[in-house]
Amino acid sequence: MGHHKASVIERIAEKIGLIPDLHQEEEAPLNRLTEPGDLTKFPPPEQWDDWVEYEATAWPKKEKKHYSIVPTTCFNCESACGLTAYIDKEKGEIRKLEGNPYHPGSRGRNCAKGPATINQITDPDRILYPMKRTGARGEGKWERVTWDAALDDIAARIRKAIQEKRNNEVVYHVGRPGHEGYMDRILKSWGVDGHNSHTNICSSGARFGYNIWYGYDRPSPDHSEAKFILLISAHLESGHYFNPHAQRIIEGKMKGAKLATMDPRLSNTASMSDYWLPTYPGSEAAVLLAMAKVILDEGLYNRPFLENWTNWQEFLENMHPDTPVTFDNYILKMREAYAEFTPEYAAKESGANPEMIVEVARQIGAAGERFATHNWRSAASGNLGGWAVSRCLHFLVVLMGAVGAKGGTSPNSWNKFKPTFFDNPPGPKFWNELHFPDEYPLAFFEMSFLLPHFLKEKRGRMEVYFTRVFNPVWTYPDGFSWIEALSDESMVGLHCALTPTWNETAFFADYVLPMGHSAERHDINSYATHSGTWIAFRQSVLREFARKQGKEFTFTYEVNPGEVWEEDEFWIELSWRIDPDGELGIRKHFISPYRPGEKINIDEYYQFIFEHTKGLPEAAAKEGLTALEYMRKYGAYEVEKHGYKKHEKLLSDADLKDSTVDPKSQIIRKDGKDIGVMIQGVAHVGFPTPSRKNEFYSQTMVDWKWPEYAIPAYVKSHIHPESLQKEKGEYVLVPTFRLPTLIHSRSGNAKWLTEISNRNPIWMHPQIANRFGFKTGDLVKVNTDIGYFIDKVWVTEGMAPDVVACSHHLGRWRRPQDKVGNRWATNTVQISNDGKGGWKMSTLSGIRPFESTDKDSKRIFWSDGGVHQNITHAVHPDPISGMHCWHQRVRIEVPQPNDKYGDIFVDTKRSFENYREWLNMTRPAPGPDGLRRPLWFNRPLRPQTELYYLDKKEE
Ligand code: SF4
């Protein structure tokens, strides 16, 4: 420590305790965790079983603490960054969480939400035991039950539904996903088409736009090797691959890459960019097509890629049958198709600077293949036709031949590990029309946000409904319609909320079943964070600690706090009880691959996957470990360092044996399946599309009744200025961004995060504010198509003129009768219902200090928890992708004197009418051959192929 010699006065002051004694006899100092200038130094793994640090709270005493360090992964966004849990060996409790340097995606770094996991674990309001409701649903009365009792009750109801062929009445609805196929396996083993997800309020718009091009639904940009990076919207703050992408974007920039961001809001990402294009929401595709026009007109495109890997012949033959099929004519016709997208037109649509549009296009042209792009949520998830944004973005990637290139943009699946399971049940023989209704044959994921309306229309019912780390009442648009549906036992027989925290949806459950946070559960993760592929192991760290200590236990809830469990073991136990004698054919899918006839346990489940992970058993053996031991120790494994241009993989002689080549399309077929394509006379694997190429021209769009979108196009959004009456105070509300320190509805239990961010005012440009005379802090009434909310104004030039915005993830609530929970973030509200569809919410009290086992709860200094805006949003299902188009047409108004901050009103009758209006925009199935959905489109929990045909009925 190197203290100076103490003066006489200091010695006296130390002696009588006036100041801490800093000059006592010293032991040799401990290693510092982080040396100055070396941010990558972590405790060496050989010391992880007994890592010693000084106890910070004991300062100035040097009290040594012994920790066992166990890796796991973060659960607070989709990146699944590596974490290491520091377990106090004396108390057997998790003390803190830091980064895991052995995780190839995050490389030891985390955002604020990773370390804040400790808040979630120690939150004094967390649910520790299974609860069952005792009063009416939603009344707020609960009793503690055992896991056994809950499992038996739920299993009996599922068993009866399956025995009575009501398989479509068993539904699992996932909010925070994960598990890499775990749930698909469970639901297939039950024979139910019961997977529902939150994807259509999240990313399916963008996914559709990518998929229609190349059969992959997400991009994997190689930011650190790029020369030019183009991000659409609040990409990083919107959550996906936040920290792993952020660090690689900065690496790319440090090597000279330029960054451009399109976003109407000056986000943190936009503020770090070389070019900020504050585009009017929904105009992004017009700007991208203007850039494409520059690239085409100035000959900046990659001719070999376009010639070999796009289906230009099909385009000319179908759209220009009188034009000779030559590559030059392809370019010519593309230039004609996009002639109207001049920079001036794009500038008129978007408000962006036309010179900047041209400059960015030329920079892209100069970057060549090293052009990395990403679009997540905002633009593609905000607009009618939002899918066209990612389609037009990928068009630029195609023009540059950057698809799969080093420094370019690969398909997500190329950088995502696929696990091998010990058992693979067949797809269900059911098609659940509550999830994939005929009106939305191209919907990329389940039409989950329309579920309350489908239930009200009596399209089906649910006997057993699981919500898994999922809070639709709060997160989804139109939450009062969810409350109506969840409160009605004729629509939802039994609602089981699998959740780590109390939330607005769990209040309307029959069972609330406590599930662990990241350090308390098992899972495997793999995400396209960069050009490599990795697998990470989320594990219950206290279980691993208990195992190392030689403690006996069977289930994870025996070592977690209270009886907090994890889904993995829960599903195995539930499945076993649904089929007690094996007659339903379910049990056989849960037999251990290592102990014949015995029920599989969770260690064996992961053991099998890790033993079948390429290279992992060998890497483990080098350290004298098994594959499972390796993952328990390091928490992650790099399967592939880099993977580029995988479409160019050549087919082997064995692959080609007994195959045929279509003379016209050059597609290679074998055993009734397309396996590749001939390019310049050589057999390549290609892309998983009908042409095995990138499809500039989409026959699928034509076949499914949308010929106007046969090629990349600009779709005018539902909030295009032409659709708004500015003179009446109508503007577009952008509700799709979040503050980077928050997690959908799961930061309410993280005190550090809510301390940083706890309000969501309306971002408003001075032009709008001046029109209404608003100043920062004034109340504003925001009228949506189905109701209104009262919020406060934040006047800022960080917002494009003519656009207002409000961050989601704030405005959490509980009613007086509800169990207390998330008190760091929840307002107490009064909700009333007039019985005719009119719902009112008003705030009884804001956030207040409270007494608890955590001393910080008395120190809460903030009182404002924000306003729940989503509940006032009407549903807007895109007729093609099925994505909820989040942006809202709103009428801005000065509130009346009796309007209070946080007041909310919604008329669910108007919600229903609004749903029907958007439903009328669809072009329902069947498509060609009586299909419900294109066969080449993936879908979650893919049923048997015969179910894709409308005339085929279920078993
Ligand atoms: S980026 Fe996501 S996964 Fe990584 S630490 Fe932050 S919240 Fe956790």
PDB file of C-alpha atoms in Angstrom, residues 156-326:
ATOM      1  CA  ALA A 156     -53.304 -33.847 -14.497  1.00  0.00           C
ATOM      2  CA  ARG A 157     -54.895 -31.049 -16.523  1.00  0.00           C
ATOM      3  CA  ILE A 158     -52.420 -31.386 -19.378  1.00  0.00           C
ATOM      4  CA  ARG A 159     -52.800 -35.166 -19.400  1.00  0.00           C
ATOM      5  CA  LYS A 160     -56.584 -34.875 -19.672  1.00  0.00           C
ATOM      6  CA  ALA A 161     -56.350 -32.339 -22.506  1.00  0.00           C
ATOM      7  CA  ILE A 162     -53.978 -34.614 -24.441  1.00  0.00           C
ATOM      8  CA  GLN A 163     -56.102 -37.698 -23.813  1.00  0.00           C
ATOM      9  CA  GLU A 164     -59.128 -35.805 -25.153  1.00  0.00           C
ATOM     10  CA  LYS A 165     -57.190 -34.627 -28.225  1.00  0.00           C
ATOM     11  CA  ARG A 166     -57.364 -31.031 -27.060  1.00  0.00           C
ATOM     12  CA  ASN A 167     -53.637 -30.694 -27.702  1.00  0.00           C
ATOM     13  CA  ASN A 168     -54.006 -27.138 -29.018  1.00  0.00           C
ATOM     14  CA  GLU A 169     -55.229 -26.065 -25.584  1.00  0.00           C
ATOM     15  CA  VAL A 170     -51.811 -26.500 -24.023  1.00  0.00           C
ATOM     16  CA  VAL A 171     -49.671 -23.441 -24.632  1.00  0.00           C
ATOM     17  CA  TYR A 172     -46.259 -22.229 -23.548  1.00  0.00           C
ATOM     18  CA  HIS A 173     -45.672 -18.524 -24.136  1.00  0.00           C
ATOM     19  CA  VAL A 174     -42.133 -17.258 -23.836  1.00  0.00           C
ATOM     20  CA  GLY A 175     -40.963 -13.731 -23.098  1.00  0.00           C
ATOM     21  CA  ARG A 176     -37.247 -13.913 -22.390  1.00  0.00           C
ATOM     22  CA  PRO A 177     -36.199 -16.862 -24.538  1.00  0.00           C
ATOM     23  CA  GLY A 178     -33.213 -19.139 -24.405  1.00  0.00           C
ATOM     24  CA  HIS A 179     -32.781 -22.849 -24.073  1.00  0.00           C
ATOM     25  CA  GLU A 180     -31.667 -23.376 -27.684  1.00  0.00           C
ATOM     26  CA  GLY A 181     -34.274 -25.955 -28.563  1.00  0.00           C
ATOM     27  CA  TYR A 182     -35.075 -27.221 -25.080  1.00  0.00           C
ATOM     28  CA  MET A 183     -38.736 -26.205 -25.187  1.00  0.00           C
ATOM     29  CA  ASP A 184     -39.252 -27.373 -28.749  1.00  0.00           C
ATOM     30  CA  ARG A 185     -38.168 -30.793 -27.566  1.00  0.00           C
ATOM     31  CA  ILE A 186     -40.538 -30.729 -24.586  1.00  0.00           C
ATOM     32  CA  LEU A 187     -43.560 -29.568 -26.588  1.00  0.00           C
ATOM     33  CA  LYS A 188     -42.863 -32.064 -29.364  1.00  0.00           C
ATOM     34  CA  SER A 189     -42.689 -34.832 -26.799  1.00  0.00           C
ATOM     35  CA  TRP A 190     -46.153 -33.786 -25.593  1.00  0.00           C
ATOM     36  CA  GLY A 191     -47.396 -33.675 -29.216  1.00  0.00           C
ATOM     37  CA  VAL A 192     -48.724 -30.119 -28.911  1.00  0.00           C
ATOM     38  CA  ASP A 193     -48.332 -27.178 -31.301  1.00  0.00           C
ATOM     39  CA  GLY A 194     -48.032 -25.113 -28.180  1.00  0.00           C
ATOM     40  CA  HIS A 195     -45.151 -22.709 -28.712  1.00  0.00           C
ATOM     41  CA  ASN A 196     -46.010 -19.041 -28.574  1.00  0.00           C
ATOM     42  CA  SER A 197     -43.414 -16.288 -28.323  1.00  0.00           C
ATOM     43  CA  HIS A 198     -43.033 -12.554 -28.020  1.00  0.00           C
ATOM     44  CA  THR A 199     -41.204 -12.323 -31.356  1.00  0.00           C
ATOM     45  CA  ASN A 200     -43.992 -10.540 -33.229  1.00  0.00           C
ATOM     46  CA  ILE A 201     -43.714  -7.587 -30.882  1.00  0.00           C
ATOM     47  CA  CYS A 202     -39.936  -7.685 -31.160  1.00  0.00           C
ATOM     48  CA  SER A 203     -38.099  -8.694 -34.274  1.00  0.00           C
ATOM     49  CA  SER A 204     -40.238 -10.565 -36.766  1.00  0.00           C
ATOM     50  CA  GLY A 205     -40.557  -7.552 -39.053  1.00  0.00           C
ATOM     51  CA  ALA A 206     -36.820  -7.439 -39.615  1.00  0.00           C
ATOM     52  CA  ARG A 207     -36.643 -11.216 -39.750  1.00  0.00           C
ATOM     53  CA  PHE A 208     -39.164 -11.344 -42.574  1.00  0.00           C
ATOM     54  CA  GLY A 209     -37.192  -8.837 -44.640  1.00  0.00           C
ATOM     55  CA  TYR A 210     -33.992 -10.845 -44.273  1.00  0.00           C
ATOM     56  CA  ASN A 211     -35.627 -14.206 -44.758  1.00  0.00           C
ATOM     57  CA  ILE A 212     -37.296 -13.286 -48.039  1.00  0.00           C
ATOM     58  CA  TRP A 213     -33.814 -12.489 -49.395  1.00  0.00           C
ATOM     59  CA  TYR A 214     -31.743 -15.436 -48.299  1.00  0.00           C
ATOM     60  CA  GLY A 215     -33.606 -17.859 -46.064  1.00  0.00           C
ATOM     61  CA  TYR A 216     -31.901 -16.646 -42.902  1.00  0.00           C
ATOM     62  CA  ASP A 217     -33.796 -14.335 -40.642  1.00  0.00           C
ATOM     63  CA  ARG A 218     -31.141 -12.272 -38.911  1.00  0.00           C
ATOM     64  CA  PRO A 219     -27.776 -10.741 -39.721  1.00  0.00           C
ATOM     65  CA  SER A 220     -24.427 -11.235 -38.057  1.00  0.00           C
ATOM     66  CA  PRO A 221     -22.326  -8.171 -38.785  1.00  0.00           C
ATOM     67  CA  ASP A 222     -18.551  -8.471 -38.555  1.00  0.00           C
ATOM     68  CA  HIS A 223     -18.172  -5.021 -37.015  1.00  0.00           C
ATOM     69  CA  SER A 224     -14.572  -5.236 -35.876  1.00  0.00           C
ATOM     70  CA  GLU A 225     -13.307  -5.964 -39.414  1.00  0.00           C
ATOM     71  CA  ALA A 226     -15.630  -3.582 -41.235  1.00  0.00           C
ATOM     72  CA  LYS A 227     -14.698  -0.428 -43.072  1.00  0.00           C
ATOM     73  CA  PHE A 228     -18.185   0.993 -42.996  1.00  0.00           C
ATOM     74  CA  ILE A 229     -20.973   0.221 -40.515  1.00  0.00           C
ATOM     75  CA  LEU A 230     -24.586   1.193 -41.071  1.00  0.00           C
ATOM     76  CA  LEU A 231     -27.049   0.775 -38.203  1.00  0.00           C
ATOM     77  CA  ILE A 232     -30.739   1.309 -38.542  1.00  0.00           C
ATOM     78  CA  SER A 233     -32.232   2.894 -35.465  1.00  0.00           C
ATOM     79  CA  ALA A 234     -31.470   2.527 -31.800  1.00  0.00           C
ATOM     80  CA  HIS A 235     -29.791  -0.748 -32.495  1.00  0.00           C
ATOM     81  CA  LEU A 236     -27.624  -1.126 -29.442  1.00  0.00           C
ATOM     82  CA  GLU A 237     -30.051   0.364 -26.974  1.00  0.00           C
ATOM     83  CA  SER A 238     -32.759  -1.861 -28.372  1.00  0.00           C
ATOM     84  CA  GLY A 239     -30.998  -4.658 -26.688  1.00  0.00           C
ATOM     85  CA  HIS A 240     -29.684  -7.232 -29.065  1.00  0.00           C
ATOM     86  CA  TYR A 241     -26.032  -8.065 -28.716  1.00  0.00           C
ATOM     87  CA  PHE A 242     -25.661  -4.792 -26.908  1.00  0.00           C
ATOM     88  CA  ASN A 243     -22.280  -5.127 -25.209  1.00  0.00           C
ATOM     89  CA  PRO A 244     -20.652  -7.644 -27.600  1.00  0.00           C
ATOM     90  CA  HIS A 245     -21.568  -5.519 -30.614  1.00  0.00           C
ATOM     91  CA  ALA A 246     -20.707  -2.226 -28.929  1.00  0.00           C
ATOM     92  CA  GLN A 247     -17.163  -3.345 -28.146  1.00  0.00           C
ATOM     93  CA  ARG A 248     -16.627  -4.593 -31.694  1.00  0.00           C
ATOM     94  CA  ILE A 249     -18.067  -1.461 -33.294  1.00  0.00           C
ATOM     95  CA  ILE A 250     -15.577   0.573 -31.293  1.00  0.00           C
ATOM     96  CA  GLU A 251     -12.781  -1.801 -32.348  1.00  0.00           C
ATOM     97  CA  GLY A 252     -13.807  -1.315 -35.961  1.00  0.00           C
ATOM     98  CA  LYS A 253     -13.841   2.449 -35.495  1.00  0.00           C
ATOM     99  CA  MET A 254     -10.410   2.378 -33.877  1.00  0.00           C
ATOM    100  CA  LYS A 255      -9.156   0.633 -36.993  1.00  0.00           C
ATOM    101  CA  GLY A 256     -10.647   3.371 -39.155  1.00  0.00           C
ATOM    102  CA  ALA A 257     -14.207   2.228 -39.876  1.00  0.00           C
ATOM    103  CA  LYS A 258     -16.875   4.881 -40.263  1.00  0.00           C
ATOM    104  CA  LEU A 259     -20.240   4.533 -38.559  1.00  0.00           C
ATOM    105  CA  ALA A 260     -23.611   5.796 -39.789  1.00  0.00           C
ATOM    106  CA  THR A 261     -26.850   5.564 -37.831  1.00  0.00           C
ATOM    107  CA  MET A 262     -30.400   6.207 -38.965  1.00  0.00           C
ATOM    108  CA  ASP A 263     -32.571   7.116 -36.033  1.00  0.00           C
ATOM    109  CA  PRO A 264     -34.997   9.967 -35.412  1.00  0.00           C
ATOM    110  CA  ARG A 265     -33.577  10.146 -31.890  1.00  0.00           C
ATOM    111  CA  LEU A 266     -30.059  11.129 -30.923  1.00  0.00           C
ATOM    112  CA  SER A 267     -29.430   7.801 -29.231  1.00  0.00           C
ATOM    113  CA  ASN A 268     -26.143   6.957 -27.532  1.00  0.00           C
ATOM    114  CA  THR A 269     -25.255   5.053 -30.699  1.00  0.00           C
ATOM    115  CA  ALA A 270     -26.154   7.975 -32.955  1.00  0.00           C
ATOM    116  CA  SER A 271     -24.041  10.257 -30.783  1.00  0.00           C
ATOM    117  CA  MET A 272     -20.989   8.043 -31.395  1.00  0.00           C
ATOM    118  CA  SER A 273     -21.553   7.971 -35.147  1.00  0.00           C
ATOM    119  CA  ASP A 274     -19.745   9.703 -37.967  1.00  0.00           C
ATOM    120  CA  TYR A 275     -23.059  10.217 -39.734  1.00  0.00           C
ATOM    121  CA  TRP A 276     -26.384  10.672 -37.969  1.00  0.00           C
ATOM    122  CA  LEU A 277     -29.389  10.571 -40.262  1.00  0.00           C
ATOM    123  CA  PRO A 278     -32.406  11.561 -38.149  1.00  0.00           C
ATOM    124  CA  THR A 279     -34.841   9.940 -40.542  1.00  0.00           C
ATOM    125  CA  TYR A 280     -38.589  10.329 -40.159  1.00  0.00           C
ATOM    126  CA  PRO A 281     -39.910   6.970 -38.861  1.00  0.00           C
ATOM    127  CA  GLY A 282     -40.900   4.673 -41.702  1.00  0.00           C
ATOM    128  CA  SER A 283     -38.876   6.507 -44.347  1.00  0.00           C
ATOM    129  CA  GLU A 284     -35.741   4.371 -43.882  1.00  0.00           C
ATOM    130  CA  ALA A 285     -36.419   2.105 -46.868  1.00  0.00           C
ATOM    131  CA  ALA A 286     -36.678   5.160 -49.149  1.00  0.00           C
ATOM    132  CA  VAL A 287     -33.269   6.360 -47.948  1.00  0.00           C
ATOM    133  CA  LEU A 288     -31.733   2.908 -48.402  1.00  0.00           C
ATOM    134  CA  LEU A 289     -33.106   2.649 -51.929  1.00  0.00           C
ATOM    135  CA  ALA A 290     -31.671   6.100 -52.687  1.00  0.00           C
ATOM    136  CA  MET A 291     -28.282   4.762 -51.557  1.00  0.00           C
ATOM    137  CA  ALA A 292     -28.799   1.684 -53.731  1.00  0.00           C
ATOM    138  CA  LYS A 293     -29.488   3.975 -56.666  1.00  0.00           C
ATOM    139  CA  VAL A 294     -26.194   5.826 -56.128  1.00  0.00           C
ATOM    140  CA  ILE A 295     -24.327   2.510 -55.954  1.00  0.00           C
ATOM    141  CA  LEU A 296     -26.016   1.245 -59.123  1.00  0.00           C
ATOM    142  CA  ASP A 297     -25.726   4.504 -61.078  1.00  0.00           C
ATOM    143  CA  GLU A 298     -22.074   4.978 -60.173  1.00  0.00           C
ATOM    144  CA  GLY A 299     -21.150   1.343 -60.817  1.00  0.00           C
ATOM    145  CA  LEU A 300     -19.940   0.770 -57.245  1.00  0.00           C
ATOM    146  CA  TYR A 301     -21.558  -2.680 -56.961  1.00  0.00           C
ATOM    147  CA  ASN A 302     -19.863  -6.062 -56.772  1.00  0.00           C
ATOM    148  CA  ARG A 303     -20.487  -7.566 -60.190  1.00  0.00           C
ATOM    149  CA  PRO A 304     -19.278 -11.140 -59.521  1.00  0.00           C
ATOM    150  CA  PHE A 305     -21.474 -11.505 -56.439  1.00  0.00           C
ATOM    151  CA  LEU A 306     -24.546 -10.122 -58.179  1.00  0.00           C
ATOM    152  CA  GLU A 307     -23.940 -12.298 -61.203  1.00  0.00           C
ATOM    153  CA  ASN A 308     -23.357 -15.517 -59.291  1.00  0.00           C
ATOM    154  CA  TRP A 309     -25.436 -15.168 -56.169  1.00  0.00           C
ATOM    155  CA  THR A 310     -28.639 -13.310 -57.038  1.00  0.00           C
ATOM    156  CA  ASN A 311     -31.543 -14.691 -59.067  1.00  0.00           C
ATOM    157  CA  TRP A 312     -31.403 -12.039 -61.748  1.00  0.00           C
ATOM    158  CA  GLN A 313     -32.444 -14.359 -64.563  1.00  0.00           C
ATOM    159  CA  GLU A 314     -35.714 -15.093 -62.729  1.00  0.00           C
ATOM    160  CA  PHE A 315     -36.240 -11.370 -62.214  1.00  0.00           C
ATOM    161  CA  LEU A 316     -35.877 -10.545 -65.900  1.00  0.00           C
ATOM    162  CA  GLU A 317     -37.914 -13.510 -67.101  1.00  0.00           C
ATOM    163  CA  ASN A 318     -40.837 -12.720 -64.812  1.00  0.00           C
ATOM    164  CA  MET A 319     -40.868  -8.958 -64.664  1.00  0.00           C
ATOM    165  CA  HIS A 320     -39.369  -8.088 -68.039  1.00  0.00           C
ATOM    166  CA  PRO A 321     -40.258 -10.998 -70.319  1.00  0.00           C
ATOM    167  CA  ASP A 322     -39.475  -8.991 -73.461  1.00  0.00           C
ATOM    168  CA  THR A 323     -35.983  -8.062 -72.340  1.00  0.00           C
ATOM    169  CA  PRO A 324     -33.024 -10.305 -73.223  1.00  0.00           C
ATOM    170  CA  VAL A 325     -31.720 -12.080 -70.131  1.00  0.00           C
ATOM    171  CA  THR A 326     -28.301 -10.503 -69.779  1.00  0.00           C
TER     172      THR A 326
END
